Coordinates of C-alpha atoms in Angstrom, one line a residue:
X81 CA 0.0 0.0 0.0
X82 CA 1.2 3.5 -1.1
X83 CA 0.2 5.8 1.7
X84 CA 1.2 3.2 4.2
X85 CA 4.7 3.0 2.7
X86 CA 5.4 6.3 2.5
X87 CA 4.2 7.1 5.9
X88 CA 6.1 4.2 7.2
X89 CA 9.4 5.7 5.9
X90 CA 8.6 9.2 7.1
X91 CA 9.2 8.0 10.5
X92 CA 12.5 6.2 10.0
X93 CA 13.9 4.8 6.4
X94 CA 13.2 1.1 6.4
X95 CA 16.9 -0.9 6.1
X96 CA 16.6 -3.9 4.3
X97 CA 19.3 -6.4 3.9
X98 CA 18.6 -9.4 1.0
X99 CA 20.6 -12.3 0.3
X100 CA 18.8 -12.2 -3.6
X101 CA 21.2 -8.7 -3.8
X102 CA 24.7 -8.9 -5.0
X103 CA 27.9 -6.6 -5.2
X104 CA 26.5 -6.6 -8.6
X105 CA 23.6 -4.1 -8.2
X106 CA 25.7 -1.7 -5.8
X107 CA 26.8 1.3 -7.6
X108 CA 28.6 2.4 -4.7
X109 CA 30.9 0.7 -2.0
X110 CA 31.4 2.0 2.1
X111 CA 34.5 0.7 3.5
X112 CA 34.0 1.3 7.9
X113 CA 37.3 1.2 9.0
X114 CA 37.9 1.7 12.7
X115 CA 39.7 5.2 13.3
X116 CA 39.0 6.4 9.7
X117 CA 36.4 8.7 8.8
X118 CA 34.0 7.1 5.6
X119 CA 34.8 9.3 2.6
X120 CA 31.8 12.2 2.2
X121 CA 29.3 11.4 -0.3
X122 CA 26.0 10.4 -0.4
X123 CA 24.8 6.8 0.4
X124 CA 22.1 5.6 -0.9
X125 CA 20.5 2.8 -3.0
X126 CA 22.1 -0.3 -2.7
X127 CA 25.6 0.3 -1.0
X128 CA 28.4 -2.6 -1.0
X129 CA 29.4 -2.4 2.9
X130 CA 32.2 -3.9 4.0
X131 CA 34.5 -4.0 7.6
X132 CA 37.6 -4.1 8.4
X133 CA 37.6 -5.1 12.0
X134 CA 41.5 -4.9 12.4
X135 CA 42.5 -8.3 13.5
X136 CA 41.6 -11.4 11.7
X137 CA 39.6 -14.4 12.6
X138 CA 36.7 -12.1 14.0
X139 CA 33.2 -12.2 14.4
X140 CA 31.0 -8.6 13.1
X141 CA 27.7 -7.5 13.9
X142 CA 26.3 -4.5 12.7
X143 CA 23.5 -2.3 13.2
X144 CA 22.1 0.7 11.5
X145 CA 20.0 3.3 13.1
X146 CA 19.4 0.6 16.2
X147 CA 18.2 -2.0 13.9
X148 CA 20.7 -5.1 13.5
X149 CA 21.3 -6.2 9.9
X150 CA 24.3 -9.0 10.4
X151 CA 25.2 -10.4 13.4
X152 CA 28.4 -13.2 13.4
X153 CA 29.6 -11.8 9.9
X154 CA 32.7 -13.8 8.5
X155 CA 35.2 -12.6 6.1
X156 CA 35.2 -11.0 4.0
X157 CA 32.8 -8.6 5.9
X158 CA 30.6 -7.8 3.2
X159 CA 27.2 -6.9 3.1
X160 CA 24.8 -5.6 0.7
X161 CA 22.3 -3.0 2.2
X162 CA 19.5 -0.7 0.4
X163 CA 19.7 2.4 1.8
X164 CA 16.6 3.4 0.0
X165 CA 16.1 6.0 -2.8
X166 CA 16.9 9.3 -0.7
X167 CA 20.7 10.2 0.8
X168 CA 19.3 10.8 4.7
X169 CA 21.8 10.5 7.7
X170 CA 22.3 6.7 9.2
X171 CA 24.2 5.8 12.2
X172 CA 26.4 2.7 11.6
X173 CA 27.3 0.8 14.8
X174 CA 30.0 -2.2 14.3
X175 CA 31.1 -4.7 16.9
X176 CA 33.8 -7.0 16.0
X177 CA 34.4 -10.1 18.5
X178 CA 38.1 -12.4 18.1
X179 CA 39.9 -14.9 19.9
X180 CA 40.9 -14.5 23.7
X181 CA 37.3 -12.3 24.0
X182 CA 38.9 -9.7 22.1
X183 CA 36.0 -7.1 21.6
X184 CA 36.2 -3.5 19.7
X185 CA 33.4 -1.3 19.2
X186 CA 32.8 2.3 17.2
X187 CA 29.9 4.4 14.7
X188 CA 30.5 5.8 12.0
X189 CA 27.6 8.5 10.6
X190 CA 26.6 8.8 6.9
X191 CA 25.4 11.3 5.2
X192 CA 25.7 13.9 8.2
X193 CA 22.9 16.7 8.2
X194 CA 20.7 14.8 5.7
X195 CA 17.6 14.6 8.3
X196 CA 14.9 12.2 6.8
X197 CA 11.0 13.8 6.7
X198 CA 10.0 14.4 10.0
X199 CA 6.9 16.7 11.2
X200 CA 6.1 17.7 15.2
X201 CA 3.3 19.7 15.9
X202 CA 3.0 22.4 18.9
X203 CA 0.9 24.8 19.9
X204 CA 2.6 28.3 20.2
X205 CA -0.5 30.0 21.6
X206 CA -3.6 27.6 23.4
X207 CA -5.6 30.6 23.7
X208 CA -5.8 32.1 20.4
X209 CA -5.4 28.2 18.6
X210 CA -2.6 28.9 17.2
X211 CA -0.1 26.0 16.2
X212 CA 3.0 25.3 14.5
X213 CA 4.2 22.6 12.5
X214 CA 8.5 22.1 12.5
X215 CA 9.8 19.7 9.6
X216 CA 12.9 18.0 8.2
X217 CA 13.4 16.8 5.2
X218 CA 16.3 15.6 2.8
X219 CA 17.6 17.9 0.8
X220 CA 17.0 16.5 -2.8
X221 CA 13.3 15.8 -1.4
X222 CA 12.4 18.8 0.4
X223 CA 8.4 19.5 1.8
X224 CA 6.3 21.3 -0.2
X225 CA 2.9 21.3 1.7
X226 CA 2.0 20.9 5.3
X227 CA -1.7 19.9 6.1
X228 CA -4.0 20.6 9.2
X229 CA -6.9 17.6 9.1
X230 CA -9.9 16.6 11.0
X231 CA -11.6 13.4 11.5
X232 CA -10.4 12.7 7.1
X233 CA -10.8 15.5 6.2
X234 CA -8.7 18.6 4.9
X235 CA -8.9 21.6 7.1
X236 CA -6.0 24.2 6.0
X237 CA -2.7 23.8 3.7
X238 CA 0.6 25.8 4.0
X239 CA 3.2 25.5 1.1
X240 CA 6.0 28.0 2.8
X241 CA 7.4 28.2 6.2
X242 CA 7.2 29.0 8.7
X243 CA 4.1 26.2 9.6
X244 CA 1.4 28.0 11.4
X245 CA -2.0 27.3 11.8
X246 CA -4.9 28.8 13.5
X247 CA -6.6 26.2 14.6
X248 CA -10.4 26.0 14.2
X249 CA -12.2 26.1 17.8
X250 CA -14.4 22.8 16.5
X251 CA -11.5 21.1 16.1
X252 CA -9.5 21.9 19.4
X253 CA -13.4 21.0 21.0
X254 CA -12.6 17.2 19.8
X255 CA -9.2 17.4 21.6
X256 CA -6.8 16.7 18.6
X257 CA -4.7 18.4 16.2
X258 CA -3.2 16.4 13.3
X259 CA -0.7 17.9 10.8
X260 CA 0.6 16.1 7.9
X261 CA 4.0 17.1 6.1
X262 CA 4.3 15.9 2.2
X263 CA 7.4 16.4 0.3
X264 CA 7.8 16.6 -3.5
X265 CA 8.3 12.8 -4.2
X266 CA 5.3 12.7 -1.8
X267 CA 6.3 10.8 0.6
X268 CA 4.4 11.6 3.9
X269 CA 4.4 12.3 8.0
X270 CA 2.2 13.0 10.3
X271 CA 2.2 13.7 14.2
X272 CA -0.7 14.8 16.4
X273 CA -1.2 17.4 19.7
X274 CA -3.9 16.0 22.1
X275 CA -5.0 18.4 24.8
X276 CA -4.7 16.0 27.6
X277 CA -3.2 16.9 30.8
X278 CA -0.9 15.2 33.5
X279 CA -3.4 13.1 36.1
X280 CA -2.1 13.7 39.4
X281 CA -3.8 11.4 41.5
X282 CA -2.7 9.1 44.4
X283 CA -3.1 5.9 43.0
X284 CA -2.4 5.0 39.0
X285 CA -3.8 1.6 37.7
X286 CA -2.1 -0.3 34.5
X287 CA -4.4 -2.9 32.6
X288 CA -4.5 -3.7 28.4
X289 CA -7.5 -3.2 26.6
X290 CA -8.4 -5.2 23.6
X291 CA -10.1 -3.6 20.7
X292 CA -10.8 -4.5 16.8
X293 CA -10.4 -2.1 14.2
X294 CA -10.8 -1.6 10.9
X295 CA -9.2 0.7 8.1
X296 CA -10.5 2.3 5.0
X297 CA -8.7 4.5 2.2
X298 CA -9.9 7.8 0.5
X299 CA -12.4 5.6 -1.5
X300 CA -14.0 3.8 1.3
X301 CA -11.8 0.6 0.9
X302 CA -11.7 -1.7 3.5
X303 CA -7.7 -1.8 3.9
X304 CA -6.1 -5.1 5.6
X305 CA -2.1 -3.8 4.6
X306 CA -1.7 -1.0 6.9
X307 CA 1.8 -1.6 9.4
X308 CA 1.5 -1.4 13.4
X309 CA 3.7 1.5 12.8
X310 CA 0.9 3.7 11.7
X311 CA -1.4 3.4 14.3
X312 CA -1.7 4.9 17.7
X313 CA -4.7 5.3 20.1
X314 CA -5.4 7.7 22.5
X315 CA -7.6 6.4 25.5
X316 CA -9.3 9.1 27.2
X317 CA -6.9 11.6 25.6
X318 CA -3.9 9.7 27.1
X319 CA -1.5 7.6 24.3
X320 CA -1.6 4.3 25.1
X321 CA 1.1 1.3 23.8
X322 CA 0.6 -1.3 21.6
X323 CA 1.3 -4.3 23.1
X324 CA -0.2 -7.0 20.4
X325 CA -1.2 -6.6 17.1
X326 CA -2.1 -9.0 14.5
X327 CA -5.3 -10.0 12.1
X328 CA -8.8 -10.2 13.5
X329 CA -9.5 -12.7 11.1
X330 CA -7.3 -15.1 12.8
X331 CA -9.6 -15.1 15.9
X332 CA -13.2 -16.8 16.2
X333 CA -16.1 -14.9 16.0
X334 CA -19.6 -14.9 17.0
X335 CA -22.3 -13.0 14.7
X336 CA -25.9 -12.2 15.6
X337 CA -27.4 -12.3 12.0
X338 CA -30.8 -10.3 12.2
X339 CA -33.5 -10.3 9.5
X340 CA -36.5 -7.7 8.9
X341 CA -39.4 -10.4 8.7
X342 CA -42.4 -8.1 8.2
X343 CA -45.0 -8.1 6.2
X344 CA -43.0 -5.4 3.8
X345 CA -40.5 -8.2 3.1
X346 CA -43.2 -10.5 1.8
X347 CA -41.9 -10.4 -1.7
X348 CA -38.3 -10.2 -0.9
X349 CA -37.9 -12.6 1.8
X350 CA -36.6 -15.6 -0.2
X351 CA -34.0 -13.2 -1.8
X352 CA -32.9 -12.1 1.6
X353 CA -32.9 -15.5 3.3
X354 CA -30.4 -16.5 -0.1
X355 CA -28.2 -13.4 0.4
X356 CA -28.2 -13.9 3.9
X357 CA -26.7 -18.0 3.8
X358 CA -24.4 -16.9 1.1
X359 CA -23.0 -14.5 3.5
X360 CA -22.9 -17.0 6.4
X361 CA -21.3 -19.5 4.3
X362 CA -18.6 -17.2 3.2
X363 CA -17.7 -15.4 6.0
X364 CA -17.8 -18.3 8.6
X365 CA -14.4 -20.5 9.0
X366 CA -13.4 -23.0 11.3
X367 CA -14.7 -22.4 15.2
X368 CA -16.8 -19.2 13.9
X369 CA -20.7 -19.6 15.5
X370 CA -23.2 -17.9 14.0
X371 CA -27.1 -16.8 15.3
X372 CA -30.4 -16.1 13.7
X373 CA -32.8 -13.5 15.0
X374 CA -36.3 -12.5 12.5
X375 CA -37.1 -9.0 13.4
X376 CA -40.6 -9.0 13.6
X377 CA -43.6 -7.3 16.0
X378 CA -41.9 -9.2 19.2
X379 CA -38.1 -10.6 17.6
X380 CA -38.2 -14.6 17.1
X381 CA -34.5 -16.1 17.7
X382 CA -34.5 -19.1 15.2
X383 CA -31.2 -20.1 16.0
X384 CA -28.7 -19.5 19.0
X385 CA -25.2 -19.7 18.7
X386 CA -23.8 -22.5 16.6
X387 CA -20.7 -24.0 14.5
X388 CA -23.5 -26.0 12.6
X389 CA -23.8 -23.7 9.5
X390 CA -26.6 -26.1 8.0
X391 CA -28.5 -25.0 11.2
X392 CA -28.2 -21.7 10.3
X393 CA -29.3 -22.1 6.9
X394 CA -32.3 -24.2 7.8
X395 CA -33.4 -21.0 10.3
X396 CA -33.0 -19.1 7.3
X397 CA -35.0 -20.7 5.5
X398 CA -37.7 -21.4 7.7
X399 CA -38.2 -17.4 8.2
X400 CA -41.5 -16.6 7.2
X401 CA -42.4 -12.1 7.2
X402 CA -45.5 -10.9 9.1
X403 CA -46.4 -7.9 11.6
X404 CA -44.2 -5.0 11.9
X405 CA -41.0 -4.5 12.5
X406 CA -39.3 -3.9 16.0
X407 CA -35.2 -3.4 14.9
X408 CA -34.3 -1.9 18.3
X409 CA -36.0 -4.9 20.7
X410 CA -34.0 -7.1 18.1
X411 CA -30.8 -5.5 18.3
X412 CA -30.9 -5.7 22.3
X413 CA -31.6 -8.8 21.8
X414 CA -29.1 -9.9 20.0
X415 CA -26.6 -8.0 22.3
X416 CA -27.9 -9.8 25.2
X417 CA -27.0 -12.8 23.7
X418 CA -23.7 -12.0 22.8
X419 CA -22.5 -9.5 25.9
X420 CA -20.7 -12.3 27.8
X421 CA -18.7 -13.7 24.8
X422 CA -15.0 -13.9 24.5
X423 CA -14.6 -14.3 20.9
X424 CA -14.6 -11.4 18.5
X425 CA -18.5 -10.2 17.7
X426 CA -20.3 -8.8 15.2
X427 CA -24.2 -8.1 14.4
X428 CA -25.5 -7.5 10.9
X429 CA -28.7 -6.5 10.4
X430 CA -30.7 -6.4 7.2
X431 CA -34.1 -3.9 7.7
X432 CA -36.1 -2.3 4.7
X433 CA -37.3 0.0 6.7
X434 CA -38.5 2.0 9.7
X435 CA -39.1 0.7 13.6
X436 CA -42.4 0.6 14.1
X437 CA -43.4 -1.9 17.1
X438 CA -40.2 -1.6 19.6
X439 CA -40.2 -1.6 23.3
X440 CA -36.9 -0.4 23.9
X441 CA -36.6 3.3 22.7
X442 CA -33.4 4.3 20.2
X443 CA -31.6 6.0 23.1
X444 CA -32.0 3.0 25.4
X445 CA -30.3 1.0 22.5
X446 CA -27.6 3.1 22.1
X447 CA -26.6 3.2 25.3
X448 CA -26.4 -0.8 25.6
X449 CA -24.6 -1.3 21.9
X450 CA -22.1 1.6 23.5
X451 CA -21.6 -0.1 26.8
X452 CA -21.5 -3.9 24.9
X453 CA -18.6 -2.5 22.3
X454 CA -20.2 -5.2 19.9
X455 CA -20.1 -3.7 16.0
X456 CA -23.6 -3.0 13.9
X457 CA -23.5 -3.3 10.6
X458 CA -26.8 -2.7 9.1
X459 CA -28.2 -3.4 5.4
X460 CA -31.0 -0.7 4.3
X461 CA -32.7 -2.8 1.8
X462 CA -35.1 -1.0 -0.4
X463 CA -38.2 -2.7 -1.0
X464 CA -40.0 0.7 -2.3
X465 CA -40.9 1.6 1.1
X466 CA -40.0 4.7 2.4
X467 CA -37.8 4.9 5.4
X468 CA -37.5 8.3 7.3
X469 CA -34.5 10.2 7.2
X470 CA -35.0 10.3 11.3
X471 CA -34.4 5.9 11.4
X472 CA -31.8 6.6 8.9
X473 CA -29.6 9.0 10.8
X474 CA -30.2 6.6 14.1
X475 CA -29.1 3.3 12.2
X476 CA -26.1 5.2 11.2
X477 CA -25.5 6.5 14.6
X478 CA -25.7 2.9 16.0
X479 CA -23.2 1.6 13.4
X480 CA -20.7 4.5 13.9
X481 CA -20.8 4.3 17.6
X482 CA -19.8 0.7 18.1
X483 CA -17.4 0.7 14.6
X484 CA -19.7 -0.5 12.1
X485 CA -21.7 1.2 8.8
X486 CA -24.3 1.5 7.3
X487 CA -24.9 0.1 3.4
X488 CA -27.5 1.1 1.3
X489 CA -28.7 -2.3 -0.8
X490 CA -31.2 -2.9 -3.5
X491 CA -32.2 -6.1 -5.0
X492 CA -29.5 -6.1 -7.8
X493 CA -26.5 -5.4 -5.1
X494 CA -28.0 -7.5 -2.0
X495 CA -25.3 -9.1 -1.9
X496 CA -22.4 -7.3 -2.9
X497 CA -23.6 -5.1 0.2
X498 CA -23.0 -8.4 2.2
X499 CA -19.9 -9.1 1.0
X500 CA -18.7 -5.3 1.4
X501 CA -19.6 -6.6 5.7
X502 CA -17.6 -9.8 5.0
X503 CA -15.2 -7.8 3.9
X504 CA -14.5 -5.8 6.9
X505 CA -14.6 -8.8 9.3
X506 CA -11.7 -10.5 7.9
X507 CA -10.0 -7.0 7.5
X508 CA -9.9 -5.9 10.7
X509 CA -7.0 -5.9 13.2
X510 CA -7.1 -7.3 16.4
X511 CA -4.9 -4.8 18.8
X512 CA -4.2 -4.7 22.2
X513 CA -2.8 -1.9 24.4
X514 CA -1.8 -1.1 27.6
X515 CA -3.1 2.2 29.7
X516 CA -1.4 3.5 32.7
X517 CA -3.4 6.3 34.3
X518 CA -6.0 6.5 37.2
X519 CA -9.6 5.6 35.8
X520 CA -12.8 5.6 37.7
X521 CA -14.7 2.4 37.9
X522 CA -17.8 3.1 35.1
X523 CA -16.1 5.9 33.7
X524 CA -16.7 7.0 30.4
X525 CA -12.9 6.1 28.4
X526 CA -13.2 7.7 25.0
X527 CA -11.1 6.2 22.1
X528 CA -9.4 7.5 19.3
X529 CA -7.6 5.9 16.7
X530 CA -5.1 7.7 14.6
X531 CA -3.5 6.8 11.5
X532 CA -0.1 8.3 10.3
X533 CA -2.0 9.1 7.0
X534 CA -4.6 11.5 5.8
X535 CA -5.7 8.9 3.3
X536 CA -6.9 6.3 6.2
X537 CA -9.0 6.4 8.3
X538 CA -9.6 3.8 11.3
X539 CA -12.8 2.6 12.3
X540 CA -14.2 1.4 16.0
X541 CA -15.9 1.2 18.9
X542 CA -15.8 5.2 20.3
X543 CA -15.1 3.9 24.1
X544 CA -15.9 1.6 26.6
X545 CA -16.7 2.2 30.2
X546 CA -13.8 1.4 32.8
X547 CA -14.0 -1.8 35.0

C-alpha cells in the first residue's frame, strides 16, 4: 500500500538487507574502518558495505540506526544494504568479536545533516489556537505542503514556512490536532497534539485493553495492509502502547445475523434469506458460530449460537415475514446474547425500513450497543418503502458508535452489500494496548484511533466504560 509505505518511511527509512542482492547491483561501495572517517558522499541505494575489523579471525555484527542487519559476519565482511532511494543521515554501529574475547566497538555516521522527513506539531498560543508545525526533510526531497486535518478531512494547507495554523475552535473541542507534512516525491508524515493533561492522583492503575479495528482508504476501501507503525490510540486523551497486534480474522467470531421479517419483506424474503446464507457461508471458518434472529412485531430467535452452519441455513430458510417490524427490541436482543462472549463479535442487520413496534426506545439501544462495544453493521434494503430520514440517521449512529456502517442495498447489489460486511470482518485488526493512568470504575474512556496518513481512516468502537 502506497500511503502506508510512505508514511512508514517518514518516520524512520526502512533498512533492508537481501541475500537475492549482490555486489552486482551496488553502484557504490562504504568501507568502515575503525579510526577512519568514511569518505563524504552520499549513500544511498544499494551500497556494497564492507568492515575491516582490524585483526583477523573475528566475528562482526552490525547495526544501522538501532536495527541489526548481520550479526556473526565472517570474512570477507561484506554486506549488501538498500539504503533506499533518498541520501538521509544513518548511524552505523560495528562490533567486531576475536579470539581471547577480544572485543572492539565504534559508529561511523553517513550522510551527516541529511535529516529524513519528519513533522512535530506544537501549539505556540492555546488561547488564540494557534499552532506550528516544524519539519525536516532531505535535501534532494524537500516539503512542499504541510496539512492541518480533522476526522479525514482537509482543514487548511501551507506550502512556505514558517508552519502556522490557526486552529479552528471545533476542532480543538474534539481534543486533537493532526498535521501532515508531504514532500515533493510525496512521501508523507504526520504527528498529532492531544489536549490531555498530566493526572495527578494518588493511585495509578495499569491494565490492556483489547479492541478490533478496521481501516478504510480515500475511496472507502476496507484496507487489511496498513503496518503497526501507523497506528496509535489515545484512550481518554492519554496515548496508550501497543502491546499485540495482528489480524482479526485469525480469531473466532460470534455473529448475531438479524432479518426484517415483516409483512413489507413479503416479496423479498426468499432473496434475503439467499443473500443472507451466502453471506454465512462465506464469512464463517473454522470455530466461527453464528445466530439467527427475525425481526418482527416481538423478535423470534430461530437459531442460537452455533458451528453448525446447515443449522443456520435451515433457520434461514424457515423465516417466514408478518407484523411490523421492532429493529431496536431485536438489536438488544441480540446483544444480550452475545455480551458475555469472549470471541470477536459482530451483528448484521438487514431492515427495509423503519421501527415501528419496539419496546426499547433508540436512546436505550444506544446506550447498551455503547456499553457492549459489539459492532452493527446494518443493510438498508429498499423494497420501495420509504424509510424516514429520522431511522436513517439513528441506524447510522448505532453503526458509527460501536465501529460498524451502514450500506445502502437494492435487489440487484444485496449481496455485494453483504460481502462489502464480510469484507471488513476479515479485515480488521485485532490490537491490544496497555493504559497506565488513574480511571474511575464506570467511567466514560473515549477512544481515538489515529492513522499516520490523511488517506486512512480507522474505524471502532468510540469507548468503553472502565471496569
Amino acid at each position: 500500500m502506497k500511503a502506508a509505505r510512505q508514511s512508514k518511511l517518514s518516520v524512520v527509512l526502512a533498512i533492508l538487507v537481501s541475500s537475492s542482492l549482490t555486489a552486482a547491483h551496488a553502484s557504490t561501495r562504504l568501507l568502515l574502518s575503525r579510526g577512519e572517517q568514511p569518505p563524504s558522499v552520499e549513500y544511498k541505494g544499494v551500497i556494497e558495505l564492507t568492515v575491516n575489523p582490524g585483526f583477523d579471525e573475528a566475528r562482526v555484527s552490525i547495526s544501522v540506526d538501532g536495527q541489526k542487519i548481520a550479526d556473526a559476519l565472517q570474512a570477507p565482511y561484506k554486506l549488501i544494504v538498500d539504503f533506499g532511494p533518498t541520501a538521509v543521515e544513518h548511524r552505523i554501529g560495528v562490533t567486531a568479536t576475536g579470539a581471547n574475547k577480544r572485543r572492539v566497538q565504534w559508529h561511523e555516521t553517513v550522510n551527516r545533516g541529511h535529516l529524513p522527513l519528519s513533522v512535530k506539531v506544537r501549539p505556540i498560543d492555546l488561547n488564540t489556537h494557534l499552532f506550528e508545525a516544524i519539519t525536516t526533510a532531505p535535501p534532494d526531497d524537500p516539503v512542499t505542503t504541510v496539512e492541518l486535518w480533522d476526522s479525514g478531512k482537509l482543514v487548511a494547507s501551507i506550502t512556505e514556512a514558517p508552519y502556522r495554523f490557526t486552529v479552528p475552535p471545533e476542532v480543538i473541542a474534539g481534543g486533537f490536532v493532526q498535521i501532515t507534512a508531504r514532500t515533493k516525491s510525496g512521501e508523507e508524515a504526520a504527528d498529532f497534539w492531544s489536549n490531555a493533561g498530566d493526572v495527578h492522583v494518588e493511585s495509578i492503575q495499569v491494565r490492556t485493553v483489547p479492541l478490533f479495528v478496521s481501516v478504510v482508504d480515500g475511496d472507502g476501501v476496507t484496507r487489511d495492509d496498513v503496518d503497526r507503525s501507523l497506528f496509535r490510540i489515545l484512550d481518554n486523551g492519554s496515548e496508550a502502547k501497543i502491546i499485540e497486534f495482528g489480524k482479526a480474522f485469525d480469531q473466532p467470531i460470534a455473529i448475531a445475523l438479524l432479518v426484517d421479517a415483516s409483512a413489507s419483506m413479503t416479496y423479498s424474503m426468499e432473496r434475503a434469506s439467499k443473500a443472507a446464507q451466502e453471506f454465512v457461508q462465506h464469512t464463517l471458518k473454522k470455530g466461527d458460530r453464528c445466530s439467527v434472529y427475525a425481526v418482527q412485531e416481538v423478535p423470534r430467535r430461530k437459531q442460537a449460537l452455533t458451528d453448525d452452519s446447515s443449522l443456520v441455513a435451515k433457520a434461514l430458510q424457515g423465516i417466514s415475514p408478518q407484523g411490523r417490524t421492532a429493529i431496536y427490541d431485536a438489536v438488544e436482543s441480540a446483544i444480550r446474547e452475545l455480551r458475555d462472549e469472549k470471541a470477536r463479535r459482530a451483528i448484521v442487520v438487514l431492515t427495509d425500513g423503519d421501527d415501528t413496534a419496539s419496546i426499547a426506545s433508540y436512546e436505550e439501544v444506544k446506550k447498551i450497543a455503547t456499553e457492549a462495544g459489539i459492532p452493527i453493521y446494518f443493510i438498508a434494503y429498499d423494497t420501495g418503502n420509504e424509510t424516514s430520514v429520522r431511522d436513517l440517521e439513528y441506524l447510522k449512529n448505532l453503526a458509527a458508535e460501536t465501529g460498524g456502517f451502514v450500506a445502502a442495498a437494492t435487489e440487484k447489489n444485496l449481496l455485494a452489500k453483504y460481502r462489502e460486511i464480510e469484507k471488513d470482518l476479515r479485515a480488521q485488526f485485532a490490537i491490544r494496548y496497555q493504559i497506565t493512568d488513574y480511571a474511575k470504575p464506570n467511567q466514560w474512556r473515549p477512544i481515538r484511533v489515529l492513522l499516520a496518513s490523511p488517506k486512512l481512516t480507522a474505524r471502532t468502537i468510540r469507548g468503553y466504560f472502565a471496569p
